[in-house]
Coordinates of C-alpha atoms in Angstrom, one line a residue:
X1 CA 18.2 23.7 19.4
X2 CA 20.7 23.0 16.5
X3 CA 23.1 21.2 18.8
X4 CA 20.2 19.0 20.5
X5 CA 18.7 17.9 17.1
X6 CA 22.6 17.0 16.5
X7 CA 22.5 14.6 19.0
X8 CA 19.0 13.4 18.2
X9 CA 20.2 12.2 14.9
X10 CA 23.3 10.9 16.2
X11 CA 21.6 8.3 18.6
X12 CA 18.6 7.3 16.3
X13 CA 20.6 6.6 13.1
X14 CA 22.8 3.8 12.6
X15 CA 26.4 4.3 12.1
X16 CA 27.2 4.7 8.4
X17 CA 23.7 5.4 6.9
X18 CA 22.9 9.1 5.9
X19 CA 19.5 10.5 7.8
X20 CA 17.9 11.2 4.7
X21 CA 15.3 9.3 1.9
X22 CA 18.8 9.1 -0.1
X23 CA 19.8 6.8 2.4
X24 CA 17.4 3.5 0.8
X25 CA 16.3 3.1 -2.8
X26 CA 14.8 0.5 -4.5
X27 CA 16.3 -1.1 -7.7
X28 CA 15.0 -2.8 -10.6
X29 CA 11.2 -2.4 -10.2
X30 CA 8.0 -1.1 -12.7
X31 CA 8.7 2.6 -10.8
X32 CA 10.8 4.1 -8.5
X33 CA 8.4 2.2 -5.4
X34 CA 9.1 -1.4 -6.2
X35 CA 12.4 -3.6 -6.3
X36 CA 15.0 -4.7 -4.9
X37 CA 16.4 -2.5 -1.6
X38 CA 19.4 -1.0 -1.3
X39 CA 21.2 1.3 1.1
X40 CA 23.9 4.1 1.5
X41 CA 26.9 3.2 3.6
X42 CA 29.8 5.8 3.1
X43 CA 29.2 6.8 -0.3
X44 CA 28.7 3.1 -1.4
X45 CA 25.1 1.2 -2.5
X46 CA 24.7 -2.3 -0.9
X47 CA 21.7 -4.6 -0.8
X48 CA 19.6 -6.0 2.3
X49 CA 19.7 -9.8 3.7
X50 CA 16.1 -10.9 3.8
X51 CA 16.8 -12.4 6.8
X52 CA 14.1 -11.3 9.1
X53 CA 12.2 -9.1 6.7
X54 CA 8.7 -8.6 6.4
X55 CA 6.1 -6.2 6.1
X56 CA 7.1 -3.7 8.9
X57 CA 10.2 -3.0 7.4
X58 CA 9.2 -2.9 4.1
X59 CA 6.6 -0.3 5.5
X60 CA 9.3 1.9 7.0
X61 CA 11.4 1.7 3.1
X62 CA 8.2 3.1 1.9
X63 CA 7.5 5.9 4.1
X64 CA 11.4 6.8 3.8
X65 CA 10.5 7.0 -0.3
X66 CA 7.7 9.2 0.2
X67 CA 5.5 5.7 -1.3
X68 CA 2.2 4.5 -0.7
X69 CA 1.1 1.6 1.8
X70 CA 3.7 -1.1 1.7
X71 CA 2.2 -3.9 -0.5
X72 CA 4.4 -6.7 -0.1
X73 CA 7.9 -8.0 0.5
X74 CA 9.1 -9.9 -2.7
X75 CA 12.7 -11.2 -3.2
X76 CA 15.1 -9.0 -4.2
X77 CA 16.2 -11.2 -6.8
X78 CA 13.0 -11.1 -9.1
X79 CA 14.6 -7.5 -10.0
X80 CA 16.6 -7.1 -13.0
X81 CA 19.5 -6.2 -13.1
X82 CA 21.0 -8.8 -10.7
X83 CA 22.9 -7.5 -8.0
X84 CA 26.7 -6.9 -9.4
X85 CA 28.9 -9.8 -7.9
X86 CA 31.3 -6.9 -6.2
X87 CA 28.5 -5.1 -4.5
X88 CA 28.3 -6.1 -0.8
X89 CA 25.5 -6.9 1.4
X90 CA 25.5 -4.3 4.1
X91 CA 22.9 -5.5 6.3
X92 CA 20.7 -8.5 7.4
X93 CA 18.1 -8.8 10.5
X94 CA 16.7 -6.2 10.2
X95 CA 13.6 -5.0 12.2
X96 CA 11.4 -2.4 12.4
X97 CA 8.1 -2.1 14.7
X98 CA 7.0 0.0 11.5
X99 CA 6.3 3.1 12.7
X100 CA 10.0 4.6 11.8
X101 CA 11.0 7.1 9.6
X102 CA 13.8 5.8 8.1
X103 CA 15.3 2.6 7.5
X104 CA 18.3 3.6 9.4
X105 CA 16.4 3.8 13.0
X106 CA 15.7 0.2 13.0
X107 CA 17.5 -2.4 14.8
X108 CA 19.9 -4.4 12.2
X109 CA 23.1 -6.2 12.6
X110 CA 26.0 -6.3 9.7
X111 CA 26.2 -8.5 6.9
X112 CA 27.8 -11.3 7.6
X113 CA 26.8 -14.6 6.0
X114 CA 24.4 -13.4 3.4
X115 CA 24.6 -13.7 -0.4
X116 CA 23.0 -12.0 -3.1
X117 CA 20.3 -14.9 -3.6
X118 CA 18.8 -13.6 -0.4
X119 CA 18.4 -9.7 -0.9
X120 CA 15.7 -8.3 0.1
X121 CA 12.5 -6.6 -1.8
X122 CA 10.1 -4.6 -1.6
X123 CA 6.6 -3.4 -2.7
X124 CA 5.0 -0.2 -2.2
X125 CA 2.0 1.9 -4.0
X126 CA 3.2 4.3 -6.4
X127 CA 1.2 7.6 -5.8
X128 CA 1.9 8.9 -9.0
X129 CA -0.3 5.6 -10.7
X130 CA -3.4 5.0 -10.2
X131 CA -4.4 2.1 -8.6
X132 CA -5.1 -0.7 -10.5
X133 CA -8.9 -2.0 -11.3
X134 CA -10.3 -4.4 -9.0
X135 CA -11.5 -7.6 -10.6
X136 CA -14.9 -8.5 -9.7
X137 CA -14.1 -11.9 -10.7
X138 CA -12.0 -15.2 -11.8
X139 CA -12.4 -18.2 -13.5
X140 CA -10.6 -21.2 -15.1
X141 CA -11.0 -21.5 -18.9
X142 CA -11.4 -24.1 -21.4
X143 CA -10.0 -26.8 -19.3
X144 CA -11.5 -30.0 -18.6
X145 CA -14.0 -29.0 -15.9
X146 CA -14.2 -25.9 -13.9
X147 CA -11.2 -26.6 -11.5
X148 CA -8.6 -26.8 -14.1
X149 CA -7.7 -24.0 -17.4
X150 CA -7.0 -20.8 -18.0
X151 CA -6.8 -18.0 -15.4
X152 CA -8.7 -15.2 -16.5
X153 CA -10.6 -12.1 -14.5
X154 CA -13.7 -10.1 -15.2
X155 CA -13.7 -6.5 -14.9
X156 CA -17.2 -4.7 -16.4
X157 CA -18.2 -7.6 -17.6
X158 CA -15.1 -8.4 -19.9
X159 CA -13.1 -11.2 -19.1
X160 CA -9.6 -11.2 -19.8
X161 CA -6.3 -12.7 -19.6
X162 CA -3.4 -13.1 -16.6
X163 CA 0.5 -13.4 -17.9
X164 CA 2.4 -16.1 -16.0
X165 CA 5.0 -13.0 -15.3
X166 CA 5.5 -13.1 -11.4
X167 CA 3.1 -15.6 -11.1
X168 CA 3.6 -18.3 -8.3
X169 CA 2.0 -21.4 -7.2
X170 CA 1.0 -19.4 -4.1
X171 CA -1.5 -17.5 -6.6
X172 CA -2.6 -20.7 -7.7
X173 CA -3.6 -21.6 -4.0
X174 CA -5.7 -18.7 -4.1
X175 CA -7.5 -18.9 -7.3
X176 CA -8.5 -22.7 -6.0
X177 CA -9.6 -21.4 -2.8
X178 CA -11.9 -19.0 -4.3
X179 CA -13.6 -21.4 -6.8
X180 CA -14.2 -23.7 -3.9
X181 CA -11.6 -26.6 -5.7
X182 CA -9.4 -28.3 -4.3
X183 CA -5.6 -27.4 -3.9
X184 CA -2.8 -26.1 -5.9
X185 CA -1.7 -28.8 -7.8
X186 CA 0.0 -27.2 -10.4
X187 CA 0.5 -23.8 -12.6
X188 CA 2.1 -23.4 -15.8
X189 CA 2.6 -21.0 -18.7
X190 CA 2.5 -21.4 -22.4
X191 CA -0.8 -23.3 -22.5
X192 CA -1.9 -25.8 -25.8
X193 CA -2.6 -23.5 -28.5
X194 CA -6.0 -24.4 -28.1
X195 CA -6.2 -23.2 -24.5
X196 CA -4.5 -20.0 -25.4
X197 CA -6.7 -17.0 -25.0
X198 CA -7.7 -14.4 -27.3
X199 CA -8.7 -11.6 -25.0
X200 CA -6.7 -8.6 -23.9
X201 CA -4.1 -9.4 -21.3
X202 CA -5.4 -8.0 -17.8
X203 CA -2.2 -7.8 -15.6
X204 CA 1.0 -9.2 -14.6
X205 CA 3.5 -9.2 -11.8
X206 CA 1.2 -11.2 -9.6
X207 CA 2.5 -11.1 -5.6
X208 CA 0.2 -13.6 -3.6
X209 CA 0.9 -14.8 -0.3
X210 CA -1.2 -17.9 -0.8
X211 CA -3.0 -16.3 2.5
X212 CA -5.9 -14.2 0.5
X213 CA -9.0 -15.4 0.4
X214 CA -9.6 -14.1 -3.4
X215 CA -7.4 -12.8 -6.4
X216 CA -8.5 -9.0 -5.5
X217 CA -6.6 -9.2 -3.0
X218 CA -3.0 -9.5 -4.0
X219 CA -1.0 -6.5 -5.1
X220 CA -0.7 -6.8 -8.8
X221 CA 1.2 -4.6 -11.7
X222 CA -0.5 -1.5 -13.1
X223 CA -3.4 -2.2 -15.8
X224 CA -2.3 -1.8 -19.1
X225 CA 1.4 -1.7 -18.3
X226 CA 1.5 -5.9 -19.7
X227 CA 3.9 -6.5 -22.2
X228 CA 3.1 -10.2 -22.4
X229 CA 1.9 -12.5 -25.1
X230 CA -0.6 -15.1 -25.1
X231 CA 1.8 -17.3 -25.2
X232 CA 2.5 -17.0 -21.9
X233 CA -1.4 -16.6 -20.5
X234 CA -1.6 -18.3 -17.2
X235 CA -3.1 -21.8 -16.5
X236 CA -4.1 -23.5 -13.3
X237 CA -5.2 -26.8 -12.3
X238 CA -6.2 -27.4 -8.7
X239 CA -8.1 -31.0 -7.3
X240 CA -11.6 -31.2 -7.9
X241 CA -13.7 -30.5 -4.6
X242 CA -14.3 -33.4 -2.5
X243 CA -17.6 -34.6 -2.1
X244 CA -18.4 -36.1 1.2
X245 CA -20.9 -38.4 3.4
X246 CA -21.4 -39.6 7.2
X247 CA -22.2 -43.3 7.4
X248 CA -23.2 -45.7 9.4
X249 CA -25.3 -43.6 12.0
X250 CA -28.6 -43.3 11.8
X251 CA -28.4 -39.9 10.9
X252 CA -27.2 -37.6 8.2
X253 CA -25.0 -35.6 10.3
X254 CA -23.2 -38.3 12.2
X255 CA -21.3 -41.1 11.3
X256 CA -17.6 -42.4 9.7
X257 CA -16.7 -40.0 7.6
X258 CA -15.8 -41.3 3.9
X259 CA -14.2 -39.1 0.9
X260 CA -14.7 -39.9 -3.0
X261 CA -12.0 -40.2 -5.4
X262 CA -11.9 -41.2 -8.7
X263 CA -15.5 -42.9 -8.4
X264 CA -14.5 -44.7 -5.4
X265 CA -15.7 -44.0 -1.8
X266 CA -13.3 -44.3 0.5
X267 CA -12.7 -43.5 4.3
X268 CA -10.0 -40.9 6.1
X269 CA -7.2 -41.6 8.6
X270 CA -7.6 -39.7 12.1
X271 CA -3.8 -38.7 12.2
X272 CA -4.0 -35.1 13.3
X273 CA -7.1 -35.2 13.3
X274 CA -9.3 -32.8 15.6
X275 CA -11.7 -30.3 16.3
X276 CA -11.4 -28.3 13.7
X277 CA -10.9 -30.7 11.1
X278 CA -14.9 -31.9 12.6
X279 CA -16.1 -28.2 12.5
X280 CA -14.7 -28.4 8.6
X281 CA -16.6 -31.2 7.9
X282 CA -19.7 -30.4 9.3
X283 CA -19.7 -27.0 8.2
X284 CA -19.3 -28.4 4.5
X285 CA -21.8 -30.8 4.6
X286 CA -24.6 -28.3 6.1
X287 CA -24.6 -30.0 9.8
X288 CA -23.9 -27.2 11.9
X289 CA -21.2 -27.4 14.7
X290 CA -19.2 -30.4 15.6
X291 CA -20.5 -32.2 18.9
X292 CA -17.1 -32.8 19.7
X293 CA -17.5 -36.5 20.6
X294 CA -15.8 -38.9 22.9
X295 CA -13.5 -41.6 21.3
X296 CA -16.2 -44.2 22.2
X297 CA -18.6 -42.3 20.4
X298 CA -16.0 -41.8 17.4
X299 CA -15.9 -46.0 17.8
X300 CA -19.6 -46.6 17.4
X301 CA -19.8 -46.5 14.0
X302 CA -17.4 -49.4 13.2
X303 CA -14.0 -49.3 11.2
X304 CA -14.9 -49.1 7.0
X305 CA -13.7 -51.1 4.2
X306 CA -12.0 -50.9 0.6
X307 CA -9.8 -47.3 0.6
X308 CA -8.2 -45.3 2.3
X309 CA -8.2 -42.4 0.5
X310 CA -6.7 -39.6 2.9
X311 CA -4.1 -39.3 5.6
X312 CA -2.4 -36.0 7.8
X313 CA -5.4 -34.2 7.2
X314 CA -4.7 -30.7 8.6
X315 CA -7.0 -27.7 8.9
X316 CA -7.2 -24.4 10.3
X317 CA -10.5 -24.2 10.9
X318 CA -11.6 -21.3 8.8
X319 CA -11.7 -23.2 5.7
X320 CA -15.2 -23.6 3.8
X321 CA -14.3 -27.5 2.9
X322 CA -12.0 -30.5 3.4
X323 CA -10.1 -29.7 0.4
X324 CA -9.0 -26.4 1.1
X325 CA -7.3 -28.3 4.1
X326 CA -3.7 -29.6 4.0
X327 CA -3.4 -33.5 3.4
X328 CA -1.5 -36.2 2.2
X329 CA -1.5 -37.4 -1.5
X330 CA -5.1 -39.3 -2.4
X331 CA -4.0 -43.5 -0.9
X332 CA -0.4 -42.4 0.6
X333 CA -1.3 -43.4 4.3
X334 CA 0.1 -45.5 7.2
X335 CA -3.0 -46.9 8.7
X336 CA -5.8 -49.6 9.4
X337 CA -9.8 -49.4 9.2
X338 CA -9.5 -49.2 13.3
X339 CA -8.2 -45.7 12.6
X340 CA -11.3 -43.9 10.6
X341 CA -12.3 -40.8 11.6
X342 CA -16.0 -40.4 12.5
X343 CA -17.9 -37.4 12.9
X344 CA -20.9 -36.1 14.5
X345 CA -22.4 -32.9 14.0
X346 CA -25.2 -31.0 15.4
X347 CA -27.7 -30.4 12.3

């Protein structure tokens, strides 16, 4: 039985790795389940290429460490201390179908055009802290309107604070989705003294994907493990929300569609666009399901005149308005009136 096990472990772990959680750490983290990876390889510690990392692996790293659910795969580099210049990188592509053991019984190849700018990371639960508080809420504060200011969160009805540490425009793209604004424009720390807040400081290390639909849903640092000043509170400004119309049809629901901006109506090119750019539309504007119509029908309505306020318009279909869709800058377009997108809806 001894011998067979033998030979078990021979075939399933890579050469050079020992079969054993001392065989991966993870360096530089808030505890011993978040940082930067590293592995064993004859006695020595290396780092991991992010080349092909994601999820799986990182799930496979934290079963190895006796961790909770994997979290998240950040870059390796967001971990002080840096990697030393004479440490190698021992691996790169690696991947797991996440259902391993150890890191060492995934497929990988050998380092060999990676630097330390790409090691990997990686984001577990800690099962020795509790898990942070859920909050029920976010807004933007003390900016000029409701789509630009402060980030802050309400937990049991106290709002508080979010440090720009580990913050990313990708959590700014989630915050605007959830307000129903438009997108990420920008994110910034160290707000005007005046915009500074004066609550207690609700969490840090932010690690959005840009995916979630809200704030709860990203992985976040402990509560009350923020060392961070209000100088460095979090502030967001996203576009304002679009407000839209159908015109020239003899209905509400059907017609060339027409965006405003800045006080000015003004129509969109139909580069790109499609289906699910019409069932965005219509779902916005309370019309029910696009009618999908022919591009006669499209036609009927006539070309527009004045702006052209949007171009590239892509969307995936699931989003609850035009501006959570990806488009070109407001007026950057290459088109005529004969290309204005018309709509028709079923309501």
């Amino acid at each position: 039985m001894a011998l067979l096990f033998s030979l078990i472990l021979a075939i399933c772990t890579r050469p050079g790795f020992l079969a054993s959680p001392s065989g991966v750490r993870l360096v530089g983290g808030l505890h011993r389940c978040e940082g930067r990876v590293e592995v064993r390889q004859n006695g020595q510690w290396g780092t991991v290429c992010d080349d092909g990392w994601d999820i799986k692996d990182v799930a496979v790293v934290c079963r190895e460490l006796g961790c909770g659910a994997a979290n998240g795969t950040p870059s390796g580099i967001l971990y002080e201390p840096p990697a030393e210049n004479e440490q190698k990188v021992f691996i790169q592509e690696v991947s797991c179908t996440g259902t391993e053991d150890t890191l060492a019984q995934c497929e990988q190849e050998e380092a060999y055009n990676c630097l330390h700018n790409e090691d990997a990371g990686a984001l577990c639960e800690n099962p020795e802290i509790p898990l942070s508080p859920v909050p029920e809420n976010v807004r933007l504060a003390d900016g000029p309107g409701r789509c630009k200011g402060r980030v802050e969160v309400k937990h049991q009805n106290r709002w508080y604070s979010v440090c720009q540490t580990g913050w990313s425009l990708r959590a700014a793209k989630v915050v605007c989705r959830q307000l129903g604004c438009g997108r990420a424009v920008r994110t910034q720390k160290r707000c005007k003294k005046l915009a500074q807040g004066q609550r207690s400081i609700w969490l840090s290390q932010m690690s959005c994907s840009g995916r979630e639909a809200t704030l709860q849903d990203c992985p976040s640092g402990p509560w009350g493990k923020s060392t961070c000043i209000h100088d460095e509170d979090t502030w967001v400004k996203c576009e304002d929300p679009f407000d839209l119309r159908l015109v020239g049809g003899d209905k509400l629901c059907s017609g060339r569609l027409e965006v405003l901006h800045k006080g000015v109506w003004g129509s969109v090119c139909d580069d790109n666009w499609g289906e699910k750019e019409d069932q965005v539309v219509c779902k916005q504007l309370g019309c029910g399901k696009s009618l999908s119509p022919s591009f006669k029908d499209r036609k009927s309505y006539g070309p527009g005149v004045g702006r052209i306020w949007l171009d590239d318009v892509r969307c995936l279909g699931e989003e609850q308005s035009l501006e959570q869709c990806q488009h070109r800058f407001w007026g950057y377009h290459d088109c005529t009136h004969q290309e204005d997108v018309a709509v028709i809806c079923s309501g």
